[in-house]
Amino acid sequence: MELRQLNTFRTVASTLNFSRAAEVLNYVPSNVTMQIKALEDELGVRLFDRLGKQLVLTTAGKRFLTHIQGVLNQLDEARSVVHDNEHHLSGTLTISANEVICAYRLPAVFQLYRSRNPGVRLIFRSVPNQELKQTLFEGTADVVFMLDEPIRSSGLAVEPLQEETFRLFAAPDHPLAKRSVLQLEDFHGEVFLTNEKGCPYRTMFDRSFEKEGIDSITYLEFQSAEAIKQCAISGIGIAFLPEITTEAEVERGELVALPWQIPDLHVYTQMSWHKDKWLSPIILSFIEAAREVIASVEEDKNRIRHPRD
């Protein structure tokens, strides 16, 4: 078992794509395939299942990744100590987040980080919100970003960066868009456009309406915030979305926020990593960039709400 095989396995486990892993490692794809096959032959188990074009870790692969992650982290730490030059960082960093954070919060973080650390290879994987914690425990991501209520975990370090406001949005010609005040009974018979069940903020949406005594709601469920927006613009129903996803559409007059406050809904963009993971200079630099970019948005909002005399 060779060290390069372990590193190749970790990279493939992070990207779940042989071609992308080859790009990261500067190998030809056949070299990556050959190394993984040799590793599987030596271990006597399959580490990946190839389901058509989709690559997934097997149960044995997940267990193997968990055990080798510590070894490779120690090696990364040793390399860092030897070179010890934080102004010329190099290596690979894997980030995961859900679709909303990826599209509306992380691009500016990536831009800042790349400008400071051009030698670092950034790998990003979009992961459903409810699966993000598991990527940290499996070692397939270094840092993840979650959109959820305040998270408490004994195994993860979690840092809230930005509170996100959720609203109900509709097309400007929707009957409820003309109202200055809404009552619960106004929502009877309306169609709500939401994320699928299992998404944390969908659960919070259901809970808030159940508290108000409404337990029979008509939904259209989506996996994509963009799909929800487009259906709301078309007049199909009322969208439940974070404000950050609709700023452009509201400015263009394609959507309006309904005059309804959703009670007890406290959702944050939160950054997380495994508590036992060694935070290399590459990871620490990224964490700092995320704090600078995302947390500064909250500070700007607070200055607008509470201007100094």
PDB file of C-alpha atoms in Angstrom:
ATOM      1  CA  MET A   1       0.000   0.000   0.000  1.00  0.00           C
ATOM      2  CA  GLU A   2       1.602   3.234  -1.176  1.00  0.00           C
ATOM      3  CA  LEU A   3       1.120   6.718   0.211  1.00  0.00           C
ATOM      4  CA  ARG A   4       0.229   8.094  -3.215  1.00  0.00           C
ATOM      5  CA  GLN A   5      -2.559   5.517  -3.473  1.00  0.00           C
ATOM      6  CA  LEU A   6      -4.005   6.734  -0.183  1.00  0.00           C
ATOM      7  CA  ASN A   7      -3.816  10.344  -1.330  1.00  0.00           C
ATOM      8  CA  THR A   8      -5.447   9.419  -4.629  1.00  0.00           C
ATOM      9  CA  PHE A   9      -8.194   7.548  -2.778  1.00  0.00           C
ATOM     10  CA  ARG A  10      -8.875  10.580  -0.553  1.00  0.00           C
ATOM     11  CA  THR A  11      -9.065  12.874  -3.579  1.00  0.00           C
ATOM     12  CA  VAL A  12     -11.445  10.569  -5.448  1.00  0.00           C
ATOM     13  CA  ALA A  13     -13.572  10.268  -2.294  1.00  0.00           C
ATOM     14  CA  SER A  14     -13.759  14.077  -2.145  1.00  0.00           C
ATOM     15  CA  THR A  15     -14.614  14.628  -5.810  1.00  0.00           C
ATOM     16  CA  LEU A  16     -16.475  11.365  -6.551  1.00  0.00           C
ATOM     17  CA  ASN A  17     -15.179  11.740 -10.063  1.00  0.00           C
ATOM     18  CA  PHE A  18     -12.071  10.087 -11.540  1.00  0.00           C
ATOM     19  CA  SER A  19     -11.480  12.793 -14.159  1.00  0.00           C
ATOM     20  CA  ARG A  20     -11.784  15.638 -11.648  1.00  0.00           C
ATOM     21  CA  ALA A  21      -9.500  13.839  -9.216  1.00  0.00           C
ATOM     22  CA  ALA A  22      -6.959  13.395 -12.005  1.00  0.00           C
ATOM     23  CA  GLU A  23      -7.034  17.156 -12.665  1.00  0.00           C
ATOM     24  CA  VAL A  24      -6.475  17.919  -8.997  1.00  0.00           C
ATOM     25  CA  LEU A  25      -3.560  15.479  -8.764  1.00  0.00           C
ATOM     26  CA  ASN A  26      -2.088  16.292 -12.180  1.00  0.00           C
ATOM     27  CA  TYR A  27      -2.483  12.657 -13.255  1.00  0.00           C
ATOM     28  CA  VAL A  28      -4.024  11.169 -16.341  1.00  0.00           C
ATOM     29  CA  PRO A  29      -7.412   9.549 -15.537  1.00  0.00           C
ATOM     30  CA  SER A  30      -6.116   6.063 -16.303  1.00  0.00           C
ATOM     31  CA  ASN A  31      -3.438   6.500 -13.622  1.00  0.00           C
ATOM     32  CA  VAL A  32      -6.109   7.320 -11.016  1.00  0.00           C
ATOM     33  CA  THR A  33      -8.204   4.333 -12.055  1.00  0.00           C
ATOM     34  CA  MET A  34      -5.182   2.052 -11.896  1.00  0.00           C
ATOM     35  CA  GLN A  35      -4.195   3.232  -8.399  1.00  0.00           C
ATOM     36  CA  ILE A  36      -7.709   2.743  -7.025  1.00  0.00           C
ATOM     37  CA  LYS A  37      -7.926  -0.729  -8.560  1.00  0.00           C
ATOM     38  CA  ALA A  38      -4.548  -1.699  -7.076  1.00  0.00           C
ATOM     39  CA  LEU A  39      -5.704  -0.450  -3.659  1.00  0.00           C
ATOM     40  CA  GLU A  40      -8.970  -2.396  -3.917  1.00  0.00           C
ATOM     41  CA  ASP A  41      -7.094  -5.549  -4.975  1.00  0.00           C
ATOM     42  CA  GLU A  42      -4.732  -5.260  -2.009  1.00  0.00           C
ATOM     43  CA  LEU A  43      -7.554  -4.673   0.461  1.00  0.00           C
ATOM     44  CA  GLY A  44      -9.779  -7.314  -1.114  1.00  0.00           C
ATOM     45  CA  VAL A  45     -12.846  -5.032  -1.113  1.00  0.00           C
ATOM     46  CA  ARG A  46     -14.493  -2.525  -3.399  1.00  0.00           C
ATOM     47  CA  LEU A  47     -14.031   1.039  -2.225  1.00  0.00           C
ATOM     48  CA  PHE A  48     -16.351   2.623  -4.786  1.00  0.00           C
ATOM     49  CA  ASP A  49     -19.526   1.568  -6.521  1.00  0.00           C
ATOM     50  CA  ARG A  50     -19.839   2.734 -10.102  1.00  0.00           C
ATOM     51  CA  LEU A  51     -23.541   3.335 -10.738  1.00  0.00           C
ATOM     52  CA  GLY A  52     -23.555   4.360 -14.379  1.00  0.00           C
ATOM     53  CA  LYS A  53     -21.770   7.717 -14.416  1.00  0.00           C
ATOM     54  CA  GLN A  54     -22.232   8.172 -10.676  1.00  0.00           C
ATOM     55  CA  LEU A  55     -19.429   7.203  -8.286  1.00  0.00           C
ATOM     56  CA  VAL A  56     -20.270   6.500  -4.628  1.00  0.00           C
ATOM     57  CA  LEU A  57     -18.256   5.268  -1.666  1.00  0.00           C
ATOM     58  CA  THR A  58     -19.101   1.769  -0.486  1.00  0.00           C
ATOM     59  CA  THR A  59     -19.532   1.040   3.214  1.00  0.00           C
ATOM     60  CA  ALA A  60     -15.984  -0.363   3.223  1.00  0.00           C
ATOM     61  CA  GLY A  61     -14.769   2.766   1.428  1.00  0.00           C
ATOM     62  CA  LYS A  62     -16.329   5.033   4.053  1.00  0.00           C
ATOM     63  CA  ARG A  63     -14.715   3.054   6.867  1.00  0.00           C
ATOM     64  CA  PHE A  64     -11.340   3.063   5.145  1.00  0.00           C
ATOM     65  CA  LEU A  65     -11.529   6.820   4.549  1.00  0.00           C
ATOM     66  CA  THR A  66     -12.269   7.475   8.218  1.00  0.00           C
ATOM     67  CA  HIS A  67      -9.144   5.564   9.302  1.00  0.00           C
ATOM     68  CA  ILE A  68      -6.689   6.958   6.759  1.00  0.00           C
ATOM     69  CA  GLN A  69      -7.870  10.539   7.166  1.00  0.00           C
ATOM     70  CA  GLY A  70      -5.920  10.958  10.416  1.00  0.00           C
ATOM     71  CA  VAL A  71      -2.753   9.554   8.843  1.00  0.00           C
ATOM     72  CA  LEU A  72      -2.955  11.884   5.865  1.00  0.00           C
ATOM     73  CA  ASN A  73      -3.770  14.858   8.094  1.00  0.00           C
ATOM     74  CA  GLN A  74      -0.615  14.190  10.107  1.00  0.00           C
ATOM     75  CA  LEU A  75       1.379  14.002   6.905  1.00  0.00           C
ATOM     76  CA  ASP A  76      -0.095  17.321   5.737  1.00  0.00           C
ATOM     77  CA  GLU A  77       0.868  18.825   9.088  1.00  0.00           C
ATOM     78  CA  ALA A  78       4.424  17.509   8.755  1.00  0.00           C
ATOM     79  CA  ARG A  79       4.744  18.993   5.258  1.00  0.00           C
ATOM     80  CA  SER A  80       3.439  22.320   6.522  1.00  0.00           C
ATOM     81  CA  VAL A  81       5.954  22.400   9.373  1.00  0.00           C
ATOM     82  CA  VAL A  82       8.813  21.642   6.983  1.00  0.00           C
ATOM     83  CA  HIS A  83       7.889  24.359   4.520  1.00  0.00           C
ATOM     84  CA  ASP A  84       6.288  26.733   7.051  1.00  0.00           C
ATOM     85  CA  ASN A  85       5.580  29.503   4.573  1.00  0.00           C
ATOM     86  CA  GLU A  86       2.020  30.676   4.907  1.00  0.00           C
ATOM     87  CA  HIS A  87       2.510  33.249   2.158  1.00  0.00           C
ATOM     88  CA  HIS A  88       2.898  30.503  -0.452  1.00  0.00           C
ATOM     89  CA  LEU A  89       0.315  27.909   0.546  1.00  0.00           C
ATOM     90  CA  SER A  90      -0.223  24.922  -1.721  1.00  0.00           C
ATOM     91  CA  GLY A  91      -2.377  21.840  -1.523  1.00  0.00           C
ATOM     92  CA  THR A  92      -6.038  20.889  -1.885  1.00  0.00           C
ATOM     93  CA  LEU A  93      -9.062  22.155   0.025  1.00  0.00           C
ATOM     94  CA  THR A  94     -12.538  20.602  -0.213  1.00  0.00           C
ATOM     95  CA  ILE A  95     -15.581  22.717   0.617  1.00  0.00           C
ATOM     96  CA  SER A  96     -19.221  21.615   0.706  1.00  0.00           C
ATOM     97  CA  ALA A  97     -22.442  23.600   1.040  1.00  0.00           C
ATOM     98  CA  ASN A  98     -26.020  23.543  -0.119  1.00  0.00           C
ATOM     99  CA  GLU A  99     -27.210  25.224  -3.309  1.00  0.00           C
ATOM    100  CA  VAL A 100     -28.278  28.520  -1.712  1.00  0.00           C
ATOM    101  CA  ILE A 101     -25.031  29.188   0.147  1.00  0.00           C
ATOM    102  CA  CYS A 102     -22.996  28.108  -2.865  1.00  0.00           C
ATOM    103  CA  ALA A 103     -24.771  30.547  -5.177  1.00  0.00           C
ATOM    104  CA  TYR A 104     -25.215  33.541  -2.874  1.00  0.00           C
ATOM    105  CA  ARG A 105     -22.586  33.468  -0.117  1.00  0.00           C
ATOM    106  CA  LEU A 106     -19.495  31.562  -1.261  1.00  0.00           C
ATOM    107  CA  PRO A 107     -18.479  33.132  -4.609  1.00  0.00           C
ATOM    108  CA  ALA A 108     -17.059  36.212  -2.865  1.00  0.00           C
ATOM    109  CA  VAL A 109     -15.282  33.962  -0.339  1.00  0.00           C
ATOM    110  CA  PHE A 110     -13.737  31.883  -3.117  1.00  0.00           C
ATOM    111  CA  GLN A 111     -12.642  35.031  -4.952  1.00  0.00           C
ATOM    112  CA  LEU A 112     -10.900  36.453  -1.880  1.00  0.00           C
ATOM    113  CA  TYR A 113      -9.290  33.136  -0.983  1.00  0.00           C
ATOM    114  CA  ARG A 114      -7.997  32.517  -4.517  1.00  0.00           C
ATOM    115  CA  SER A 115      -6.517  36.019  -4.684  1.00  0.00           C
ATOM    116  CA  ARG A 116      -4.545  35.281  -1.506  1.00  0.00           C
ATOM    117  CA  ASN A 117      -3.684  31.641  -2.178  1.00  0.00           C
ATOM    118  CA  PRO A 118      -3.431  30.984  -5.921  1.00  0.00           C
ATOM    119  CA  GLY A 119      -1.432  27.805  -5.272  1.00  0.00           C
ATOM    120  CA  VAL A 120      -4.285  26.056  -3.455  1.00  0.00           C
ATOM    121  CA  ARG A 121      -6.654  23.827  -5.422  1.00  0.00           C
ATOM    122  CA  LEU A 122     -10.236  24.426  -4.340  1.00  0.00           C
ATOM    123  CA  ILE A 123     -12.720  21.588  -4.749  1.00  0.00           C
ATOM    124  CA  PHE A 124     -16.376  22.429  -4.189  1.00  0.00           C
ATOM    125  CA  ARG A 125     -19.182  19.903  -3.829  1.00  0.00           C
ATOM    126  CA  SER A 126     -22.838  20.902  -3.610  1.00  0.00           C
ATOM    127  CA  VAL A 127     -24.470  18.689  -0.967  1.00  0.00           C
ATOM    128  CA  PRO A 128     -28.058  18.721   0.377  1.00  0.00           C
ATOM    129  CA  ASN A 129     -28.250  20.535   3.704  1.00  0.00           C
ATOM    130  CA  GLN A 130     -29.236  17.429   5.666  1.00  0.00           C
ATOM    131  CA  GLU A 131     -26.161  15.495   4.444  1.00  0.00           C
ATOM    132  CA  LEU A 132     -23.495  18.113   5.129  1.00  0.00           C
ATOM    133  CA  LYS A 133     -22.569  17.031   8.666  1.00  0.00           C
ATOM    134  CA  GLN A 134     -21.927  13.495   7.450  1.00  0.00           C
ATOM    135  CA  THR A 135     -19.331  14.718   4.926  1.00  0.00           C
ATOM    136  CA  LEU A 136     -17.267  16.025   7.861  1.00  0.00           C
ATOM    137  CA  PHE A 137     -17.526  12.763   9.798  1.00  0.00           C
ATOM    138  CA  GLU A 138     -16.612  10.799   6.656  1.00  0.00           C
ATOM    139  CA  GLY A 139     -13.703  13.118   5.872  1.00  0.00           C
ATOM    140  CA  THR A 140     -14.914  13.980   2.363  1.00  0.00           C
ATOM    141  CA  ALA A 141     -14.994  17.722   3.150  1.00  0.00           C
ATOM    142  CA  ASP A 142     -12.652  19.980   5.106  1.00  0.00           C
ATOM    143  CA  VAL A 143     -15.147  22.764   5.796  1.00  0.00           C
ATOM    144  CA  VAL A 144     -18.900  22.884   5.215  1.00  0.00           C
ATOM    145  CA  PHE A 145     -21.506  25.636   5.276  1.00  0.00           C
ATOM    146  CA  MET A 146     -25.015  24.915   6.540  1.00  0.00           C
ATOM    147  CA  LEU A 147     -28.244  26.913   6.471  1.00  0.00           C
ATOM    148  CA  ASP A 148     -30.068  25.934   9.641  1.00  0.00           C
ATOM    149  CA  GLU A 149     -31.152  26.832  13.145  1.00  0.00           C
ATOM    150  CA  PRO A 150     -28.222  27.136  15.615  1.00  0.00           C
ATOM    151  CA  ILE A 151     -26.442  23.764  15.528  1.00  0.00           C
ATOM    152  CA  ARG A 152     -24.961  22.066  18.572  1.00  0.00           C
ATOM    153  CA  SER A 153     -22.700  19.067  18.062  1.00  0.00           C
ATOM    154  CA  SER A 154     -20.233  17.256  20.289  1.00  0.00           C
ATOM    155  CA  GLY A 155     -18.127  16.203  17.307  1.00  0.00           C
ATOM    156  CA  LEU A 156     -18.165  19.379  15.207  1.00  0.00           C
ATOM    157  CA  ALA A 157     -16.992  22.939  15.604  1.00  0.00           C
ATOM    158  CA  VAL A 158     -19.803  25.224  14.422  1.00  0.00           C
ATOM    159  CA  GLU A 159     -19.519  28.970  13.857  1.00  0.00           C
ATOM    160  CA  PRO A 160     -22.591  31.088  12.946  1.00  0.00           C
ATOM    161  CA  LEU A 161     -21.625  33.740  10.404  1.00  0.00           C
ATOM    162  CA  GLN A 162     -24.812  35.390   9.206  1.00  0.00           C
ATOM    163  CA  GLU A 163     -28.479  35.359  10.201  1.00  0.00           C
ATOM    164  CA  GLU A 164     -30.676  34.772   7.162  1.00  0.00           C
ATOM    165  CA  THR A 165     -34.167  36.241   6.854  1.00  0.00           C
ATOM    166  CA  PHE A 166     -36.841  34.074   5.236  1.00  0.00           C
ATOM    167  CA  ARG A 167     -39.950  35.630   3.673  1.00  0.00           C
ATOM    168  CA  LEU A 168     -42.960  34.709   1.581  1.00  0.00           C
ATOM    169  CA  PHE A 169     -42.729  35.992  -2.013  1.00  0.00           C
ATOM    170  CA  ALA A 170     -45.263  36.193  -4.822  1.00  0.00           C
ATOM    171  CA  ALA A 171     -45.627  37.647  -8.293  1.00  0.00           C
ATOM    172  CA  PRO A 172     -46.704  41.327  -8.252  1.00  0.00           C
ATOM    173  CA  ASP A 173     -50.084  40.442  -9.819  1.00  0.00           C
ATOM    174  CA  HIS A 174     -50.847  37.805  -7.168  1.00  0.00           C
ATOM    175  CA  PRO A 175     -54.035  38.747  -5.218  1.00  0.00           C
ATOM    176  CA  LEU A 176     -52.195  38.748  -1.871  1.00  0.00           C
ATOM    177  CA  ALA A 177     -49.453  41.036  -3.197  1.00  0.00           C
ATOM    178  CA  LYS A 178     -51.874  43.976  -3.168  1.00  0.00           C
ATOM    179  CA  ARG A 179     -52.625  43.635   0.547  1.00  0.00           C
ATOM    180  CA  SER A 180     -50.888  45.753   3.182  1.00  0.00           C
ATOM    181  CA  VAL A 181     -51.922  43.366   5.968  1.00  0.00           C
ATOM    182  CA  LEU A 182     -52.538  39.618   5.846  1.00  0.00           C
ATOM    183  CA  GLN A 183     -54.441  37.295   8.155  1.00  0.00           C
ATOM    184  CA  LEU A 184     -54.021  33.526   8.492  1.00  0.00           C
ATOM    185  CA  GLU A 185     -57.296  32.861   6.712  1.00  0.00           C
ATOM    186  CA  ASP A 186     -55.948  34.677   3.625  1.00  0.00           C
ATOM    187  CA  PHE A 187     -53.617  31.741   2.981  1.00  0.00           C
ATOM    188  CA  HIS A 188     -56.390  29.152   2.746  1.00  0.00           C
ATOM    189  CA  GLY A 189     -56.463  27.672  -0.748  1.00  0.00           C
ATOM    190  CA  GLU A 190     -53.044  29.047  -1.648  1.00  0.00           C
ATOM    191  CA  VAL A 191     -50.206  26.907  -3.025  1.00  0.00           C
ATOM    192  CA  PHE A 192     -46.848  27.179  -1.251  1.00  0.00           C
ATOM    193  CA  LEU A 193     -43.651  26.592  -3.199  1.00  0.00           C
ATOM    194  CA  THR A 194     -41.069  25.097  -0.838  1.00  0.00           C
ATOM    195  CA  ASN A 195     -38.115  22.777  -0.519  1.00  0.00           C
ATOM    196  CA  GLU A 196     -38.718  19.080  -0.062  1.00  0.00           C
ATOM    197  CA  LYS A 197     -39.494  17.551   3.313  1.00  0.00           C
ATOM    198  CA  GLY A 198     -36.310  16.836   5.271  1.00  0.00           C
ATOM    199  CA  CYS A 199     -34.776  20.229   4.481  1.00  0.00           C
ATOM    200  CA  PRO A 200     -34.258  22.027   7.830  1.00  0.00           C
ATOM    201  CA  TYR A 201     -35.960  25.271   6.866  1.00  0.00           C
ATOM    202  CA  ARG A 202     -38.879  23.385   5.301  1.00  0.00           C
ATOM    203  CA  THR A 203     -39.324  21.703   8.685  1.00  0.00           C
ATOM    204  CA  MET A 204     -39.272  25.119  10.370  1.00  0.00           C
ATOM    205  CA  PHE A 205     -41.849  26.435   7.876  1.00  0.00           C
ATOM    206  CA  ASP A 206     -44.202  23.544   8.624  1.00  0.00           C
ATOM    207  CA  ARG A 207     -43.717  24.013  12.337  1.00  0.00           C
ATOM    208  CA  SER A 208     -44.492  27.743  12.262  1.00  0.00           C
ATOM    209  CA  PHE A 209     -47.786  27.241  10.423  1.00  0.00           C
ATOM    210  CA  GLU A 210     -48.789  24.310  12.600  1.00  0.00           C
ATOM    211  CA  LYS A 211     -48.325  26.555  15.650  1.00  0.00           C
ATOM    212  CA  GLU A 212     -50.807  28.956  14.085  1.00  0.00           C
ATOM    213  CA  GLY A 213     -53.319  26.160  13.662  1.00  0.00           C
ATOM    214  CA  ILE A 214     -52.890  25.498   9.945  1.00  0.00           C
ATOM    215  CA  ASP A 215     -52.048  21.859   9.336  1.00  0.00           C
ATOM    216  CA  SER A 216     -53.425  21.237   5.845  1.00  0.00           C
ATOM    217  CA  ILE A 217     -51.327  23.149   3.329  1.00  0.00           C
ATOM    218  CA  THR A 218     -51.011  22.593  -0.419  1.00  0.00           C
ATOM    219  CA  TYR A 219     -47.378  22.336  -1.461  1.00  0.00           C
ATOM    220  CA  LEU A 220     -45.326  22.110  -4.595  1.00  0.00           C
ATOM    221  CA  GLU A 221     -41.922  20.779  -3.556  1.00  0.00           C
ATOM    222  CA  PHE A 222     -38.593  21.495  -5.247  1.00  0.00           C
ATOM    223  CA  GLN A 223     -34.909  20.773  -4.768  1.00  0.00           C
ATOM    224  CA  SER A 224     -33.820  24.100  -6.248  1.00  0.00           C
ATOM    225  CA  ALA A 225     -34.340  27.661  -5.012  1.00  0.00           C
ATOM    226  CA  GLU A 226     -34.126  28.825  -8.630  1.00  0.00           C
ATOM    227  CA  ALA A 227     -37.058  26.578  -9.589  1.00  0.00           C
ATOM    228  CA  ILE A 228     -39.088  27.925  -6.670  1.00  0.00           C
ATOM    229  CA  LYS A 229     -38.399  31.507  -7.788  1.00  0.00           C
ATOM    230  CA  GLN A 230     -39.337  30.915 -11.406  1.00  0.00           C
ATOM    231  CA  CYS A 231     -42.611  29.214 -10.449  1.00  0.00           C
ATOM    232  CA  ALA A 232     -43.490  32.100  -8.131  1.00  0.00           C
ATOM    233  CA  ILE A 233     -42.717  34.621 -10.899  1.00  0.00           C
ATOM    234  CA  SER A 234     -45.046  32.638 -13.162  1.00  0.00           C
ATOM    235  CA  GLY A 235     -47.853  32.997 -10.615  1.00  0.00           C
ATOM    236  CA  ILE A 236     -48.053  29.316  -9.678  1.00  0.00           C
ATOM    237  CA  GLY A 237     -47.896  29.976  -5.940  1.00  0.00           C
ATOM    238  CA  ILE A 238     -46.231  31.646  -2.964  1.00  0.00           C
ATOM    239  CA  ALA A 239     -42.498  31.030  -2.523  1.00  0.00           C
ATOM    240  CA  PHE A 240     -40.823  30.462   0.827  1.00  0.00           C
ATOM    241  CA  LEU A 241     -37.201  31.552   0.413  1.00  0.00           C
ATOM    242  CA  PRO A 242     -34.284  33.367   2.061  1.00  0.00           C
ATOM    243  CA  GLU A 243     -34.262  37.071   1.172  1.00  0.00           C
ATOM    244  CA  ILE A 244     -30.764  36.771  -0.237  1.00  0.00           C
ATOM    245  CA  THR A 245     -32.007  34.559  -3.092  1.00  0.00           C
ATOM    246  CA  THR A 246     -34.635  37.060  -4.299  1.00  0.00           C
ATOM    247  CA  GLU A 247     -32.864  40.427  -4.085  1.00  0.00           C
ATOM    248  CA  ALA A 248     -32.445  40.767  -7.864  1.00  0.00           C
ATOM    249  CA  GLU A 249     -36.006  39.640  -8.651  1.00  0.00           C
ATOM    250  CA  VAL A 250     -37.518  42.025  -6.084  1.00  0.00           C
ATOM    251  CA  GLU A 251     -35.429  44.900  -7.435  1.00  0.00           C
ATOM    252  CA  ARG A 252     -36.629  44.148 -10.983  1.00  0.00           C
ATOM    253  CA  GLY A 253     -40.247  43.974  -9.801  1.00  0.00           C
ATOM    254  CA  GLU A 254     -40.655  40.293 -10.681  1.00  0.00           C
ATOM    255  CA  LEU A 255     -41.393  39.315  -7.066  1.00  0.00           C
ATOM    256  CA  VAL A 256     -42.730  41.114  -4.012  1.00  0.00           C
ATOM    257  CA  ALA A 257     -42.372  40.191  -0.349  1.00  0.00           C
ATOM    258  CA  LEU A 258     -45.719  39.567   1.297  1.00  0.00           C
ATOM    259  CA  PRO A 259     -46.503  41.460   4.533  1.00  0.00           C
ATOM    260  CA  TRP A 260     -46.252  38.390   6.732  1.00  0.00           C
ATOM    261  CA  GLN A 261     -43.637  37.718   9.397  1.00  0.00           C
ATOM    262  CA  ILE A 262     -42.886  34.052  10.049  1.00  0.00           C
ATOM    263  CA  PRO A 263     -42.599  33.701  13.833  1.00  0.00           C
ATOM    264  CA  ASP A 264     -39.780  31.960  15.678  1.00  0.00           C
ATOM    265  CA  LEU A 265     -37.706  31.398  12.557  1.00  0.00           C
ATOM    266  CA  HIS A 266     -34.011  31.888  13.331  1.00  0.00           C
ATOM    267  CA  VAL A 267     -31.799  30.555  10.555  1.00  0.00           C
ATOM    268  CA  TYR A 268     -28.064  31.148  10.136  1.00  0.00           C
ATOM    269  CA  THR A 269     -25.370  30.513   7.590  1.00  0.00           C
ATOM    270  CA  GLN A 270     -23.006  28.426   9.708  1.00  0.00           C
ATOM    271  CA  MET A 271     -19.459  27.266   9.019  1.00  0.00           C
ATOM    272  CA  SER A 272     -18.355  23.919  10.449  1.00  0.00           C
ATOM    273  CA  TRP A 273     -15.425  21.515  10.593  1.00  0.00           C
ATOM    274  CA  HIS A 274     -14.620  18.340  12.523  1.00  0.00           C
ATOM    275  CA  LYS A 275     -13.332  19.043  16.038  1.00  0.00           C
ATOM    276  CA  ASP A 276     -10.607  16.401  15.715  1.00  0.00           C
ATOM    277  CA  LYS A 277      -9.389  17.587  12.332  1.00  0.00           C
ATOM    278  CA  TRP A 278      -6.000  19.274  12.201  1.00  0.00           C
ATOM    279  CA  LEU A 279      -6.586  22.779  10.858  1.00  0.00           C
ATOM    280  CA  SER A 280      -3.761  23.273   8.390  1.00  0.00           C
ATOM    281  CA  PRO A 281      -2.712  26.768   7.283  1.00  0.00           C
ATOM    282  CA  ILE A 282      -4.755  26.167   4.120  1.00  0.00           C
ATOM    283  CA  ILE A 283      -7.923  25.514   6.121  1.00  0.00           C
ATOM    284  CA  LEU A 284      -7.275  28.302   8.627  1.00  0.00           C
ATOM    285  CA  SER A 285      -6.759  30.784   5.814  1.00  0.00           C
ATOM    286  CA  PHE A 286     -10.063  29.763   4.247  1.00  0.00           C
ATOM    287  CA  ILE A 287     -11.930  30.015   7.563  1.00  0.00           C
ATOM    288  CA  GLU A 288     -10.563  33.527   8.002  1.00  0.00           C
ATOM    289  CA  ALA A 289     -11.625  34.514   4.477  1.00  0.00           C
ATOM    290  CA  ALA A 290     -15.160  33.241   5.141  1.00  0.00           C
ATOM    291  CA  ARG A 291     -15.326  35.230   8.373  1.00  0.00           C
ATOM    292  CA  GLU A 292     -14.181  38.379   6.607  1.00  0.00           C
ATOM    293  CA  VAL A 293     -16.640  38.099   3.733  1.00  0.00           C
ATOM    294  CA  ILE A 294     -19.800  36.587   5.232  1.00  0.00           C
ATOM    295  CA  ALA A 295     -19.655  37.941   8.769  1.00  0.00           C
ATOM    296  CA  SER A 296     -18.992  41.440   7.412  1.00  0.00           C
ATOM    297  CA  VAL A 297     -22.398  41.318   5.690  1.00  0.00           C
ATOM    298  CA  GLU A 298     -24.042  40.960   9.096  1.00  0.00           C
ATOM    299  CA  GLU A 299     -21.992  43.867  10.461  1.00  0.00           C
ATOM    300  CA  ASP A 300     -23.064  46.062   7.527  1.00  0.00           C
ATOM    301  CA  LYS A 301     -26.721  45.154   8.121  1.00  0.00           C
ATOM    302  CA  ASN A 302     -26.405  46.006  11.812  1.00  0.00           C
ATOM    303  CA  ARG A 303     -24.896  49.401  10.963  1.00  0.00           C
ATOM    304  CA  ILE A 304     -27.874  50.113   8.687  1.00  0.00           C
ATOM    305  CA  ARG A 305     -30.360  49.056  11.387  1.00  0.00           C
ATOM    306  CA  HIS A 306     -28.567  50.888  14.203  1.00  0.00           C
ATOM    307  CA  PRO A 307     -26.662  53.869  12.756  1.00  0.00           C
ATOM    308  CA  ARG A 308     -24.354  55.708  15.107  1.00  0.00           C
ATOM    309  CA  ASP A 309     -25.131  59.265  16.035  1.00  0.00           C
TER     310      ASP A 309
END
